[in-house]
Each structure stands twice: as C-alpha cells, then as structure tokens.
Amino acid sequence: MVKEQLEVLRALDVAKTQLYHFTAIFIAGMGFFTDAYDLFCISLVTKLLGRIYYTVPGAEKPGTLPPNVAAAVNGVALVGTLAGQLFFGWLGDRMGRKRVYGLTLLIMVTCSVASGLSLGNHPKAVMATLCFFRFWLGFGIGGDYPLSATIMSEYANKKTRGAFIAAVFAMQGTGILAGGIMAIIVSSIFDKQFPAPAYQVDALASLPPESDYIWRIIVIFGAIPAALTYYWRMKMPETARYTALVEKNAERAAADMSKVLNKEIKAETEMVERMTADASNSFGLFSMQFLKRHGLPLLGTTSTWFLLDIAFYSQNLFQKDIFTAIGWIPPAKTMSASEEVFKIARAQKLIALCSTVPGYWFTVAFIDIMGRWAIQMMGFFFMTVFMFAIAFPYNYWSKKENRIGFVIMYALTFFFANFGPNSTTFIVPAEIFPARLRSTCHGILAAAGKAEAIIGAFGFLYAAQNQDPKKTDHGYPAGIGVKNSLIVLGVINFIGMLFTFLVPEPNGKSLEELSGENDGDDGENEYPRQGNNRSVPV
C-alpha cells in the first residue's frame, strides 16, 4: 500500500506529454541509433575484410576471415559492451546518470573513428587494432544501455512510460537500417568510380586498392550522430529521482523539475530525509531484503534477456551467411568486392525495413495498451513458431523457387523479436528496481543478455557451418548446419517463453510503487501482472 510520494515525483508521474519528453527521447534515442549502427555495421563488411586481407593469389574463391579472426571481429564489441554495461550501470548509481552519460558518448565517438582508422596494411596489424578499438567502442555502447533506459524511465509519466522507453530503444532499428543504407551508398559510389569485374573473371582486378576505404568509411560514419548529441546530453538536468532519492537533495530536484515542467514545485526536505532513512529504502543489492522483494523478477528479467539475445544477435550478425546458404546472395566469386558489400547491405536493409523497424514501432504503439508481459509472451511464442516453421522444412525453403517464402518467414521472426522480448527485456528492468540500484540492476541484466549474445555470435559462426567438411568456409570445422542451428534457436525461444511467467507487469504504476520505495514496509512486496489477474509474490 503506497503511503506517500514526493510532490516532484508525483508531478512527473502525471505530467502531460510535452516537449521535454520528446527532447529526452531524441537525445537518448540517438545514442541507441549509434549503438546499433556501430554494433551491426561490422556484419556488412566482414566479407570485404576477408577479401582484402586474406585472399590467397590463385585461389578459386575470394578470401574469408579465418575462424578466430571472424569470431574476434564479430564478438569483441559485444565483450566490451558487457563490461561497459556492468561498469557504467554501477557508476550511474554512484555518480549520477547525467555525468556518466556524457562520458559514454565520448568513448563511442572516439573509438568509432579509431576503428575506421585501424593502423597498417598487414592483416594482423589491421585486425588487432580494429578489435582493440571495437572493444572500447563496445565498452562505451554498454554504458548507454542502463543509462538511457534509466533516464527515460525517470523522466517519463506513468501513463506513457512504456512507449517513451520503447521509442528510445526503437532507434536501434533505425540504426540497423542506417547501416545498410550507408553501406549501399558507399559501395555504389566506389563501384561507379572504380568499376571492377567479378572475382571469377579477374581475381586481382575484382578488388581495387580503393576498396579498403569502403569499410573504413562505413565504420567511421557511426561517430557522427553520437557527436551531434553530446551538447544536448550535457544540457539535460539530472533526473529528479536520482537527485531526491539517491543524492537526497530535495531542493535541487524541485528546482530542476520546476524548470522542466514549467510549474512551481516545493522542496520536501523532511520527507526526503524520512523516506531515504527508512530501512526498506536502504538495503543493498546483495541483501536478503533485495532477494525477497526483487529476487523472482530479477530471475525472470535476467533469464529472458539472456535467452533472447542468443537468437537476436545470432540472426543479426550472420544474416549474410544465412542468405548465402539459401542462395539469396550470389556466391562470392561471381561478384566484385564492392558488389558483394552492396548485395549484403541490400538484403539486410530489406529485412530491417520490412520487419525489424516496424516491430520496434509496433511496441511503441501498443505497449501501454497491451502491457509488457503480454507483448513479451506473444513475441517469444511467434519467434518459436516461425523459427521452427523455417527450420524443420529447411530443405524445402532452400530451393530457389521457395526462397522468397523463406525470407518472409525469417523476417517475421525479426518482427516479433522487436514487437516482443527484444523491446520488453530492455524496458521492464528500468521500471521495477529502486532508484539507488536501478542503473546497476539494468546493467547486470543487459550484461547477462550480452553474455549470451557473445555465445551466440561465436557459437553460431561455427554451428551454422555445413555438415559436409568439404563445403565449409575455409579454416572452419564441420558444423551442425543452418537447419539444425535454427532449430536450436527455436528451442531457446520456447524456453524464453516459459521464463516470461516470472516477469512482472509494470504497466500504469509509478516507479516508486513498483520498487516499494514509498511503501514503508519490511521489504515484502507483490508485482501484480495486469490483464491476466496473476501475481508473482516475492
């Protein structure tokens, strides 16, 4: 039972949607635009990197990245992201959301540029520096996850909070789409300026020296949108929930939000002191009180994010391999270097435009109507259905006349990933934990997801190899094949659906009501799941 709430927080909860909401969405959203662009643009140029640095003169096919190099290039940014989520999530609760927010952006801008300027022309030198800077790029990106989610949840009103956080996250889809568009533009320009024959026609001429600039330009471009929002990030005031409930500065919280909301809000110093001194608002992350109050929701949100990221990142990072396996992208030897980049980018852009981006914005439109739990359960269910629908009759879908059907079914798994758990696993953790632990907990959950994304990125690379050793990519052992890999991903989606039963429904409630920060109780709490009359006692 809610006993009391600070006037400044109550004003935020009931505030009408206004300019500052959209400003916060734009500022935080551009960070996620950059995050997605930087993380996924590498999948557009890995084939080109293989051609440039690992083609063997006289070989029948263009060069490809060796297994260990491909795994490092694709996965090292995810390792950095995991570290950044843990570190900056913790730091955001210690130093404040705003102060740390600018630091993550500076790291992203610097390392995005440095990645594209990777030193040398020897394969080991270029790959080593590329991986080094992509690790630190991922480190900065990792900080953006807990901070963007926390800032948006603490700024939003409780009626449309889900849509606002979802809108920030939806910029991830726009970033993925922008990566494909940028790759198409750059590869088209280079193809026109430096026309080249297919590899099988003239292997040497198919890779003009200027091709090395293609991947560098694509990678460096990710720094531009991040740099443009730095000034606005620094102008944002600290969130009132952090200022009042963590820093215990009632006067500054009231003054900051009076400017934001254009209304007079009184400072309630005595109430802040009383609330923050209460035993139910002072327990730590590794306490029994935290376990009692938040244990099951923590398990539910961690496990579902963990499981979701296996499928989501495996599919995103290796779309090109799946499309090549079904023949939607022609064999590498039939194309020049720039033409291959163009066709990979075109295929990924089509998937992003028709399924990925709409999925995100369907979540924005319906999350405060349907609720988080229903959307997550629905998403996992249909991801399972469509994954099995393309996996079991895989031999049928791989026939040339059925490839369009395969692509449609494959695209639907992306649609329901984003109109489903990929969005909700980001949103819910920003709503259900106390302000003093909110960023830390979100960082822990996001890191759990990235841990499994790393497993997916490294594991799928090997698992999807052909079962016939003669048909694998150069240097790879035989795998279980694309069909069996997709079946495994389908099973993982089904398990995610089961763990969704542990996820609470925060729809329509204030953050303090969800976290128990103004309950004044002994740490016992319930998370009602609206819309299905169930609750999970913790």
mmCIF file with all atom_site columns, N, CA and C in Angstrom, residues 347-406:
data_model
loop_
_atom_site.group_PDB
_atom_site.id
_atom_site.type_symbol
_atom_site.label_atom_id
_atom_site.label_alt_id
_atom_site.label_comp_id
_atom_site.label_asym_id
_atom_site.label_entity_id
_atom_site.label_seq_id
_atom_site.pdbx_PDB_ins_code
_atom_site.Cartn_x
_atom_site.Cartn_y
_atom_site.Cartn_z
_atom_site.occupancy
_atom_site.B_iso_or_equiv
_atom_site.pdbx_formal_charge
_atom_site.auth_seq_id
_atom_site.auth_comp_id
_atom_site.auth_asym_id
_atom_site.auth_atom_id
_atom_site.pdbx_PDB_model_num
ATOM 1   N N  . ALA A 1 347 ? 20.228 -6.845  -48.863 1.00 0.00 ? 347 ALA A N  1
ATOM 2   C CA . ALA A 1 347 ? 19.444 -7.903  -48.231 1.00 0.00 ? 347 ALA A CA 1
ATOM 3   C C  . ALA A 1 347 ? 19.121 -7.552  -46.787 1.00 0.00 ? 347 ALA A C  1
ATOM 4   N N  . GLN A 1 348 ? 20.119 -7.056  -46.047 1.00 0.00 ? 348 GLN A N  1
ATOM 5   C CA . GLN A 1 348 ? 19.888 -6.723  -44.649 1.00 0.00 ? 348 GLN A CA 1
ATOM 6   C C  . GLN A 1 348 ? 18.972 -5.513  -44.514 1.00 0.00 ? 348 GLN A C  1
ATOM 7   N N  . LYS A 1 349 ? 19.100 -4.550  -45.427 1.00 0.00 ? 349 LYS A N  1
ATOM 8   C CA . LYS A 1 349 ? 18.221 -3.374  -45.376 1.00 0.00 ? 349 LYS A CA 1
ATOM 9   C C  . LYS A 1 349 ? 16.765 -3.772  -45.604 1.00 0.00 ? 349 LYS A C  1
ATOM 10  N N  . LEU A 1 350 ? 16.549 -4.708  -46.498 1.00 0.00 ? 350 LEU A N  1
ATOM 11  C CA . LEU A 1 350 ? 15.185 -5.160  -46.772 1.00 0.00 ? 350 LEU A CA 1
ATOM 12  C C  . LEU A 1 350 ? 14.562 -5.792  -45.538 1.00 0.00 ? 350 LEU A C  1
ATOM 13  N N  . ILE A 1 351 ? 15.329 -6.625  -44.832 1.00 0.00 ? 351 ILE A N  1
ATOM 14  C CA . ILE A 1 351 ? 14.838 -7.231  -43.605 1.00 0.00 ? 351 ILE A CA 1
ATOM 15  C C  . ILE A 1 351 ? 14.556 -6.162  -42.553 1.00 0.00 ? 351 ILE A C  1
ATOM 16  N N  . ALA A 1 352 ? 15.474 -5.211  -42.415 1.00 0.00 ? 352 ALA A N  1
ATOM 17  C CA . ALA A 1 352 ? 15.294 -4.144  -41.428 1.00 0.00 ? 352 ALA A CA 1
ATOM 18  C C  . ALA A 1 352 ? 14.066 -3.295  -41.739 1.00 0.00 ? 352 ALA A C  1
ATOM 19  N N  . LEU A 1 353 ? 13.900 -2.948  -43.012 1.00 0.00 ? 353 LEU A N  1
ATOM 20  C CA . LEU A 1 353 ? 12.811 -2.057  -43.418 1.00 0.00 ? 353 LEU A CA 1
ATOM 21  C C  . LEU A 1 353 ? 11.448 -2.723  -43.283 1.00 0.00 ? 353 LEU A C  1
ATOM 22  N N  . CYS A 1 354 ? 11.376 -3.995  -43.606 1.00 0.00 ? 354 CYS A N  1
ATOM 23  C CA . CYS A 1 354 ? 10.086 -4.685  -43.648 1.00 0.00 ? 354 CYS A CA 1
ATOM 24  C C  . CYS A 1 354 ? 9.706  -5.363  -42.336 1.00 0.00 ? 354 CYS A C  1
ATOM 25  N N  . SER A 1 355 ? 10.669 -5.615  -41.458 1.00 0.00 ? 355 SER A N  1
ATOM 26  C CA . SER A 1 355 ? 10.314 -6.350  -40.239 1.00 0.00 ? 355 SER A CA 1
ATOM 27  C C  . SER A 1 355 ? 10.930 -5.766  -38.979 1.00 0.00 ? 355 SER A C  1
ATOM 28  N N  . THR A 1 356 ? 12.225 -5.498  -38.993 1.00 0.00 ? 356 THR A N  1
ATOM 29  C CA . THR A 1 356 ? 12.890 -5.045  -37.773 1.00 0.00 ? 356 THR A CA 1
ATOM 30  C C  . THR A 1 356 ? 12.346 -3.710  -37.293 1.00 0.00 ? 356 THR A C  1
ATOM 31  N N  . VAL A 1 357 ? 12.378 -2.692  -38.151 1.00 0.00 ? 357 VAL A N  1
ATOM 32  C CA . VAL A 1 357 ? 11.920 -1.356  -37.765 1.00 0.00 ? 357 VAL A CA 1
ATOM 33  C C  . VAL A 1 357 ? 10.425 -1.337  -37.429 1.00 0.00 ? 357 VAL A C  1
ATOM 34  N N  . PRO A 1 358 ? 9.544  -1.921  -38.246 1.00 0.00 ? 358 PRO A N  1
ATOM 35  C CA . PRO A 1 358 ? 8.123  -1.946  -37.857 1.00 0.00 ? 358 PRO A CA 1
ATOM 36  C C  . PRO A 1 358 ? 7.883  -2.628  -36.511 1.00 0.00 ? 358 PRO A C  1
ATOM 37  N N  . GLY A 1 359 ? 8.647  -3.685  -36.216 1.00 0.00 ? 359 GLY A N  1
ATOM 38  C CA . GLY A 1 359 ? 8.479  -4.376  -34.943 1.00 0.00 ? 359 GLY A CA 1
ATOM 39  C C  . GLY A 1 359 ? 8.709  -3.463  -33.756 1.00 0.00 ? 359 GLY A C  1
ATOM 40  N N  . TYR A 1 360 ? 9.770  -2.667  -33.820 1.00 0.00 ? 360 TYR A N  1
ATOM 41  C CA . TYR A 1 360 ? 10.049 -1.716  -32.735 1.00 0.00 ? 360 TYR A CA 1
ATOM 42  C C  . TYR A 1 360 ? 8.885  -0.748  -32.542 1.00 0.00 ? 360 TYR A C  1
ATOM 43  N N  . TRP A 1 361 ? 8.377  -0.192  -33.645 1.00 0.00 ? 361 TRP A N  1
ATOM 44  C CA . TRP A 1 361 ? 7.363  0.860   -33.513 1.00 0.00 ? 361 TRP A CA 1
ATOM 45  C C  . TRP A 1 361 ? 5.980  0.300   -33.196 1.00 0.00 ? 361 TRP A C  1
ATOM 46  N N  . PHE A 1 362 ? 5.738  -0.963  -33.517 1.00 0.00 ? 362 PHE A N  1
ATOM 47  C CA . PHE A 1 362 ? 4.521  -1.606  -33.020 1.00 0.00 ? 362 PHE A CA 1
ATOM 48  C C  . PHE A 1 362 ? 4.560  -1.676  -31.498 1.00 0.00 ? 362 PHE A C  1
ATOM 49  N N  . THR A 1 363 ? 5.732  -1.940  -30.948 1.00 0.00 ? 363 THR A N  1
ATOM 50  C CA . THR A 1 363 ? 5.865  -1.953  -29.485 1.00 0.00 ? 363 THR A CA 1
ATOM 51  C C  . THR A 1 363 ? 5.570  -0.580  -28.911 1.00 0.00 ? 363 THR A C  1
ATOM 52  N N  . VAL A 1 364 ? 6.108  0.465   -29.518 1.00 0.00 ? 364 VAL A N  1
ATOM 53  C CA . VAL A 1 364 ? 5.832  1.833   -29.062 1.00 0.00 ? 364 VAL A CA 1
ATOM 54  C C  . VAL A 1 364 ? 4.335  2.095   -29.043 1.00 0.00 ? 364 VAL A C  1
ATOM 55  N N  . ALA A 1 365 ? 3.648  1.651   -30.084 1.00 0.00 ? 365 ALA A N  1
ATOM 56  C CA . ALA A 1 365 ? 2.211  1.935   -30.216 1.00 0.00 ? 365 ALA A CA 1
ATOM 57  C C  . ALA A 1 365 ? 1.356  1.157   -29.226 1.00 0.00 ? 365 ALA A C  1
ATOM 58  N N  . PHE A 1 366 ? 1.750  -0.066  -28.892 1.00 0.00 ? 366 PHE A N  1
ATOM 59  C CA . PHE A 1 366 ? 0.848  -0.941  -28.144 1.00 0.00 ? 366 PHE A CA 1
ATOM 60  C C  . PHE A 1 366 ? 1.291  -1.289  -26.724 1.00 0.00 ? 366 PHE A C  1
ATOM 61  N N  . ILE A 1 367 ? 2.489  -0.896  -26.312 1.00 0.00 ? 367 ILE A N  1
ATOM 62  C CA . ILE A 1 367 ? 2.987  -1.389  -25.032 1.00 0.00 ? 367 ILE A CA 1
ATOM 63  C C  . ILE A 1 367 ? 2.191  -0.878  -23.831 1.00 0.00 ? 367 ILE A C  1
ATOM 64  N N  . ASP A 1 368 ? 1.694  0.342   -23.905 1.00 0.00 ? 368 ASP A N  1
ATOM 65  C CA . ASP A 1 368 ? 0.912  0.858   -22.788 1.00 0.00 ? 368 ASP A CA 1
ATOM 66  C C  . ASP A 1 368 ? -0.565 0.472   -22.892 1.00 0.00 ? 368 ASP A C  1
ATOM 67  N N  . ILE A 1 369 ? -0.917 -0.225  -23.961 1.00 0.00 ? 369 ILE A N  1
ATOM 68  C CA . ILE A 1 369 ? -2.283 -0.757  -24.119 1.00 0.00 ? 369 ILE A CA 1
ATOM 69  C C  . ILE A 1 369 ? -2.291 -2.243  -23.752 1.00 0.00 ? 369 ILE A C  1
ATOM 70  N N  . MET A 1 370 ? -1.392 -3.001  -24.345 1.00 0.00 ? 370 MET A N  1
ATOM 71  C CA . MET A 1 370 ? -1.332 -4.440  -24.102 1.00 0.00 ? 370 MET A CA 1
ATOM 72  C C  . MET A 1 370 ? -0.566 -4.796  -22.822 1.00 0.00 ? 370 MET A C  1
ATOM 73  N N  . GLY A 1 371 ? 0.403  -3.984  -22.465 1.00 0.00 ? 371 GLY A N  1
ATOM 74  C CA . GLY A 1 371 ? 1.263  -4.291  -21.334 1.00 0.00 ? 371 GLY A CA 1
ATOM 75  C C  . GLY A 1 371 ? 2.534  -4.997  -21.771 1.00 0.00 ? 371 GLY A C  1
ATOM 76  N N  . ARG A 1 372 ? 3.543  -4.957  -20.899 1.00 0.00 ? 372 ARG A N  1
ATOM 77  C CA . ARG A 1 372 ? 4.848  -5.531  -21.245 1.00 0.00 ? 372 ARG A CA 1
ATOM 78  C C  . ARG A 1 372 ? 4.781  -7.057  -21.312 1.00 0.00 ? 372 ARG A C  1
ATOM 79  N N  . TRP A 1 373 ? 4.117  -7.656  -20.322 1.00 0.00 ? 373 TRP A N  1
ATOM 80  C CA . TRP A 1 373 ? 4.102  -9.117  -20.213 1.00 0.00 ? 373 TRP A CA 1
ATOM 81  C C  . TRP A 1 373 ? 3.464  -9.758  -21.441 1.00 0.00 ? 373 TRP A C  1
ATOM 82  N N  . ALA A 1 374 ? 2.333  -9.239  -21.860 1.00 0.00 ? 374 ALA A N  1
ATOM 83  C CA . ALA A 1 374 ? 1.617  -9.825  -22.998 1.00 0.00 ? 374 ALA A CA 1
ATOM 84  C C  . ALA A 1 374 ? 2.444  -9.720  -24.278 1.00 0.00 ? 374 ALA A C  1
ATOM 85  N N  . ILE A 1 375 ? 3.097  -8.584  -24.492 1.00 0.00 ? 375 ILE A N  1
ATOM 86  C CA . ILE A 1 375 ? 3.905  -8.401  -25.694 1.00 0.00 ? 375 ILE A CA 1
ATOM 87  C C  . ILE A 1 375 ? 5.108  -9.342  -25.680 1.00 0.00 ? 375 ILE A C  1
ATOM 88  N N  . GLN A 1 376 ? 5.719  -9.496  -24.527 1.00 0.00 ? 376 GLN A N  1
ATOM 89  C CA . GLN A 1 376 ? 6.882  -10.396 -24.449 1.00 0.00 ? 376 GLN A CA 1
ATOM 90  C C  . GLN A 1 376 ? 6.477  -11.846 -24.695 1.00 0.00 ? 376 GLN A C  1
ATOM 91  N N  . MET A 1 377 ? 5.383  -12.286 -24.077 1.00 0.00 ? 377 MET A N  1
ATOM 92  C CA . MET A 1 377 ? 4.921  -13.660 -24.271 1.00 0.00 ? 377 MET A CA 1
ATOM 93  C C  . MET A 1 377 ? 4.551  -13.905 -25.733 1.00 0.00 ? 377 MET A C  1
ATOM 94  N N  . MET A 1 378 ? 3.835  -12.958 -26.320 1.00 0.00 ? 378 MET A N  1
ATOM 95  C CA . MET A 1 378 ? 3.448  -13.077 -27.724 1.00 0.00 ? 378 MET A CA 1
ATOM 96  C C  . MET A 1 378 ? 4.678  -13.140 -28.629 1.00 0.00 ? 378 MET A C  1
ATOM 97  N N  . GLY A 1 379 ? 5.671  -12.287 -28.350 1.00 0.00 ? 379 GLY A N  1
ATOM 98  C CA . GLY A 1 379 ? 6.868  -12.257 -29.184 1.00 0.00 ? 379 GLY A CA 1
ATOM 99  C C  . GLY A 1 379 ? 7.635  -13.564 -29.147 1.00 0.00 ? 379 GLY A C  1
ATOM 100 N N  . PHE A 1 380 ? 7.873  -14.078 -27.952 1.00 0.00 ? 380 PHE A N  1
ATOM 101 C CA . PHE A 1 380 ? 8.578  -15.356 -27.838 1.00 0.00 ? 380 PHE A CA 1
ATOM 102 C C  . PHE A 1 380 ? 7.803  -16.487 -28.526 1.00 0.00 ? 380 PHE A C  1
ATOM 103 N N  . PHE A 1 381 ? 6.472  -16.466 -28.372 1.00 0.00 ? 381 PHE A N  1
ATOM 104 C CA . PHE A 1 381 ? 5.647  -17.521 -28.983 1.00 0.00 ? 381 PHE A CA 1
ATOM 105 C C  . PHE A 1 381 ? 5.801  -17.520 -30.502 1.00 0.00 ? 381 PHE A C  1
ATOM 106 N N  . PHE A 1 382 ? 5.643  -16.362 -31.122 1.00 0.00 ? 382 PHE A N  1
ATOM 107 C CA . PHE A 1 382 ? 5.707  -16.322 -32.586 1.00 0.00 ? 382 PHE A CA 1
ATOM 108 C C  . PHE A 1 382 ? 7.145  -16.482 -33.107 1.00 0.00 ? 382 PHE A C  1
ATOM 109 N N  . MET A 1 383 ? 8.138  -16.048 -32.333 1.00 0.00 ? 383 MET A N  1
ATOM 110 C CA . MET A 1 383 ? 9.519  -16.328 -32.736 1.00 0.00 ? 383 MET A CA 1
ATOM 111 C C  . MET A 1 383 ? 9.757  -17.838 -32.787 1.00 0.00 ? 383 MET A C  1
ATOM 112 N N  . THR A 1 384 ? 9.223  -18.544 -31.796 1.00 0.00 ? 384 THR A N  1
ATOM 113 C CA . THR A 1 384 ? 9.352  -20.001 -31.764 1.00 0.00 ? 384 THR A CA 1
ATOM 114 C C  . THR A 1 384 ? 8.655  -20.629 -32.961 1.00 0.00 ? 384 THR A C  1
ATOM 115 N N  . VAL A 1 385 ? 7.422  -20.185 -33.211 1.00 0.00 ? 385 VAL A N  1
ATOM 116 C CA . VAL A 1 385 ? 6.630  -20.744 -34.311 1.00 0.00 ? 385 VAL A CA 1
ATOM 117 C C  . VAL A 1 385 ? 7.332  -20.547 -35.647 1.00 0.00 ? 385 VAL A C  1
ATOM 118 N N  . PHE A 1 386 ? 7.753  -19.317 -35.930 1.00 0.00 ? 386 PHE A N  1
ATOM 119 C CA . PHE A 1 386 ? 8.344  -19.036 -37.240 1.00 0.00 ? 386 PHE A CA 1
ATOM 120 C C  . PHE A 1 386 ? 9.740  -19.645 -37.387 1.00 0.00 ? 386 PHE A C  1
ATOM 121 N N  . MET A 1 387 ? 10.488 -19.723 -36.286 1.00 0.00 ? 387 MET A N  1
ATOM 122 C CA . MET A 1 387 ? 11.798 -20.346 -36.372 1.00 0.00 ? 387 MET A CA 1
ATOM 123 C C  . MET A 1 387 ? 11.669 -21.828 -36.713 1.00 0.00 ? 387 MET A C  1
ATOM 124 N N  . PHE A 1 388 ? 10.729 -22.511 -36.054 1.00 0.00 ? 388 PHE A N  1
ATOM 125 C CA . PHE A 1 388 ? 10.500 -23.923 -36.367 1.00 0.00 ? 388 PHE A CA 1
ATOM 126 C C  . PHE A 1 388 ? 9.927  -24.089 -37.772 1.00 0.00 ? 388 PHE A C  1
ATOM 127 N N  . ALA A 1 389 ? 9.108  -23.109 -38.185 1.00 0.00 ? 389 ALA A N  1
ATOM 128 C CA . ALA A 1 389 ? 8.467  -23.206 -39.500 1.00 0.00 ? 389 ALA A CA 1
ATOM 129 C C  . ALA A 1 389 ? 9.467  -23.102 -40.641 1.00 0.00 ? 389 ALA A C  1
ATOM 130 N N  . ILE A 1 390 ? 10.591 -22.429 -40.408 1.00 0.00 ? 390 ILE A N  1
ATOM 131 C CA . ILE A 1 390 ? 11.613 -22.374 -41.465 1.00 0.00 ? 390 ILE A CA 1
ATOM 132 C C  . ILE A 1 390 ? 12.701 -23.430 -41.247 1.00 0.00 ? 390 ILE A C  1
ATOM 133 N N  . ALA A 1 391 ? 12.838 -23.906 -40.001 1.00 0.00 ? 391 ALA A N  1
ATOM 134 C CA . ALA A 1 391 ? 13.927 -24.844 -39.711 1.00 0.00 ? 391 ALA A CA 1
ATOM 135 C C  . ALA A 1 391 ? 13.606 -26.274 -40.132 1.00 0.00 ? 391 ALA A C  1
ATOM 136 N N  . PHE A 1 392 ? 12.450 -26.786 -39.720 1.00 0.00 ? 392 PHE A N  1
ATOM 137 C CA . PHE A 1 392 ? 12.150 -28.193 -39.994 1.00 0.00 ? 392 PHE A CA 1
ATOM 138 C C  . PHE A 1 392 ? 12.014 -28.483 -41.492 1.00 0.00 ? 392 PHE A C  1
ATOM 139 N N  . PRO A 1 393 ? 11.292 -27.627 -42.269 1.00 0.00 ? 393 PRO A N  1
ATOM 140 C CA . PRO A 1 393 ? 11.271 -27.867 -43.731 1.00 0.00 ? 393 PRO A CA 1
ATOM 141 C C  . PRO A 1 393 ? 12.348 -27.068 -44.457 1.00 0.00 ? 393 PRO A C  1
ATOM 142 N N  . TYR A 1 394 ? 13.530 -26.951 -43.842 1.00 0.00 ? 394 TYR A N  1
ATOM 143 C CA . TYR A 1 394 ? 14.596 -26.097 -44.382 1.00 0.00 ? 394 TYR A CA 1
ATOM 144 C C  . TYR A 1 394 ? 14.969 -26.491 -45.811 1.00 0.00 ? 394 TYR A C  1
ATOM 145 N N  . ASN A 1 395 ? 15.000 -27.774 -46.091 1.00 0.00 ? 395 ASN A N  1
ATOM 146 C CA . ASN A 1 395 ? 15.370 -28.215 -47.443 1.00 0.00 ? 395 ASN A CA 1
ATOM 147 C C  . ASN A 1 395 ? 14.367 -27.715 -48.475 1.00 0.00 ? 395 ASN A C  1
ATOM 148 N N  . TYR A 1 396 ? 13.112 -27.613 -48.074 1.00 0.00 ? 396 TYR A N  1
ATOM 149 C CA . TYR A 1 396 ? 12.081 -27.072 -48.971 1.00 0.00 ? 396 TYR A CA 1
ATOM 150 C C  . TYR A 1 396 ? 12.334 -25.582 -49.213 1.00 0.00 ? 396 TYR A C  1
ATOM 151 N N  . TRP A 1 397 ? 12.589 -24.839 -48.124 1.00 0.00 ? 397 TRP A N  1
ATOM 152 C CA . TRP A 1 397 ? 12.762 -23.390 -48.266 1.00 0.00 ? 397 TRP A CA 1
ATOM 153 C C  . TRP A 1 397 ? 14.028 -23.038 -49.036 1.00 0.00 ? 397 TRP A C  1
ATOM 154 N N  . SER A 1 398 ? 15.040 -23.896 -48.997 1.00 0.00 ? 398 SER A N  1
ATOM 155 C CA . SER A 1 398 ? 16.307 -23.563 -49.642 1.00 0.00 ? 398 SER A CA 1
ATOM 156 C C  . SER A 1 398 ? 16.274 -23.732 -51.161 1.00 0.00 ? 398 SER A C  1
ATOM 157 N N  . LYS A 1 399 ? 15.186 -24.327 -51.681 1.00 0.00 ? 399 LYS A N  1
ATOM 158 C CA . LYS A 1 399 ? 15.055 -24.428 -53.141 1.00 0.00 ? 399 LYS A CA 1
ATOM 159 C C  . LYS A 1 399 ? 14.803 -23.049 -53.728 1.00 0.00 ? 399 LYS A C  1
ATOM 160 N N  . LYS A 1 400 ? 15.349 -22.834 -54.908 1.00 0.00 ? 400 LYS A N  1
ATOM 161 C CA . LYS A 1 400 ? 15.327 -21.494 -55.497 1.00 0.00 ? 400 LYS A CA 1
ATOM 162 C C  . LYS A 1 400 ? 13.927 -20.908 -55.589 1.00 0.00 ? 400 LYS A C  1
ATOM 163 N N  . GLU A 1 401 ? 12.938 -21.735 -55.975 1.00 0.00 ? 401 GLU A N  1
ATOM 164 C CA . GLU A 1 401 ? 11.584 -21.215 -56.158 1.00 0.00 ? 401 GLU A CA 1
ATOM 165 C C  . GLU A 1 401 ? 10.893 -20.867 -54.842 1.00 0.00 ? 401 GLU A C  1
ATOM 166 N N  . ASN A 1 402 ? 11.461 -21.309 -53.707 1.00 0.00 ? 402 ASN A N  1
ATOM 167 C CA . ASN A 1 402 ? 10.829 -21.072 -52.404 1.00 0.00 ? 402 ASN A CA 1
ATOM 168 C C  . ASN A 1 402 ? 11.592 -20.077 -51.531 1.00 0.00 ? 402 ASN A C  1
ATOM 169 N N  . ARG A 1 403 ? 12.631 -19.474 -52.080 1.00 0.00 ? 403 ARG A N  1
ATOM 170 C CA . ARG A 1 403 ? 13.489 -18.615 -51.259 1.00 0.00 ? 403 ARG A CA 1
ATOM 171 C C  . ARG A 1 403 ? 12.770 -17.381 -50.746 1.00 0.00 ? 403 ARG A C  1
ATOM 172 N N  . ILE A 1 404 ? 11.884 -16.824 -51.535 1.00 0.00 ? 404 ILE A N  1
ATOM 173 C CA . ILE A 1 404 ? 11.149 -15.643 -51.082 1.00 0.00 ? 404 ILE A CA 1
ATOM 174 C C  . ILE A 1 404 ? 10.302 -15.991 -49.864 1.00 0.00 ? 404 ILE A C  1
ATOM 175 N N  . GLY A 1 405 ? 9.709  -17.165 -49.875 1.00 0.00 ? 405 GLY A N  1
ATOM 176 C CA . GLY A 1 405 ? 8.934  -17.607 -48.713 1.00 0.00 ? 405 GLY A CA 1
ATOM 177 C C  . GLY A 1 405 ? 9.811  -17.720 -47.481 1.00 0.00 ? 405 GLY A C  1
ATOM 178 N N  . PHE A 1 406 ? 11.025 -18.231 -47.660 1.00 0.00 ? 406 PHE A N  1
ATOM 179 C CA . PHE A 1 406 ? 11.965 -18.338 -46.544 1.00 0.00 ? 406 PHE A CA 1
ATOM 180 C C  . PHE A 1 406 ? 12.261 -16.955 -45.975 1.00 0.00 ? 406 PHE A C  1
#
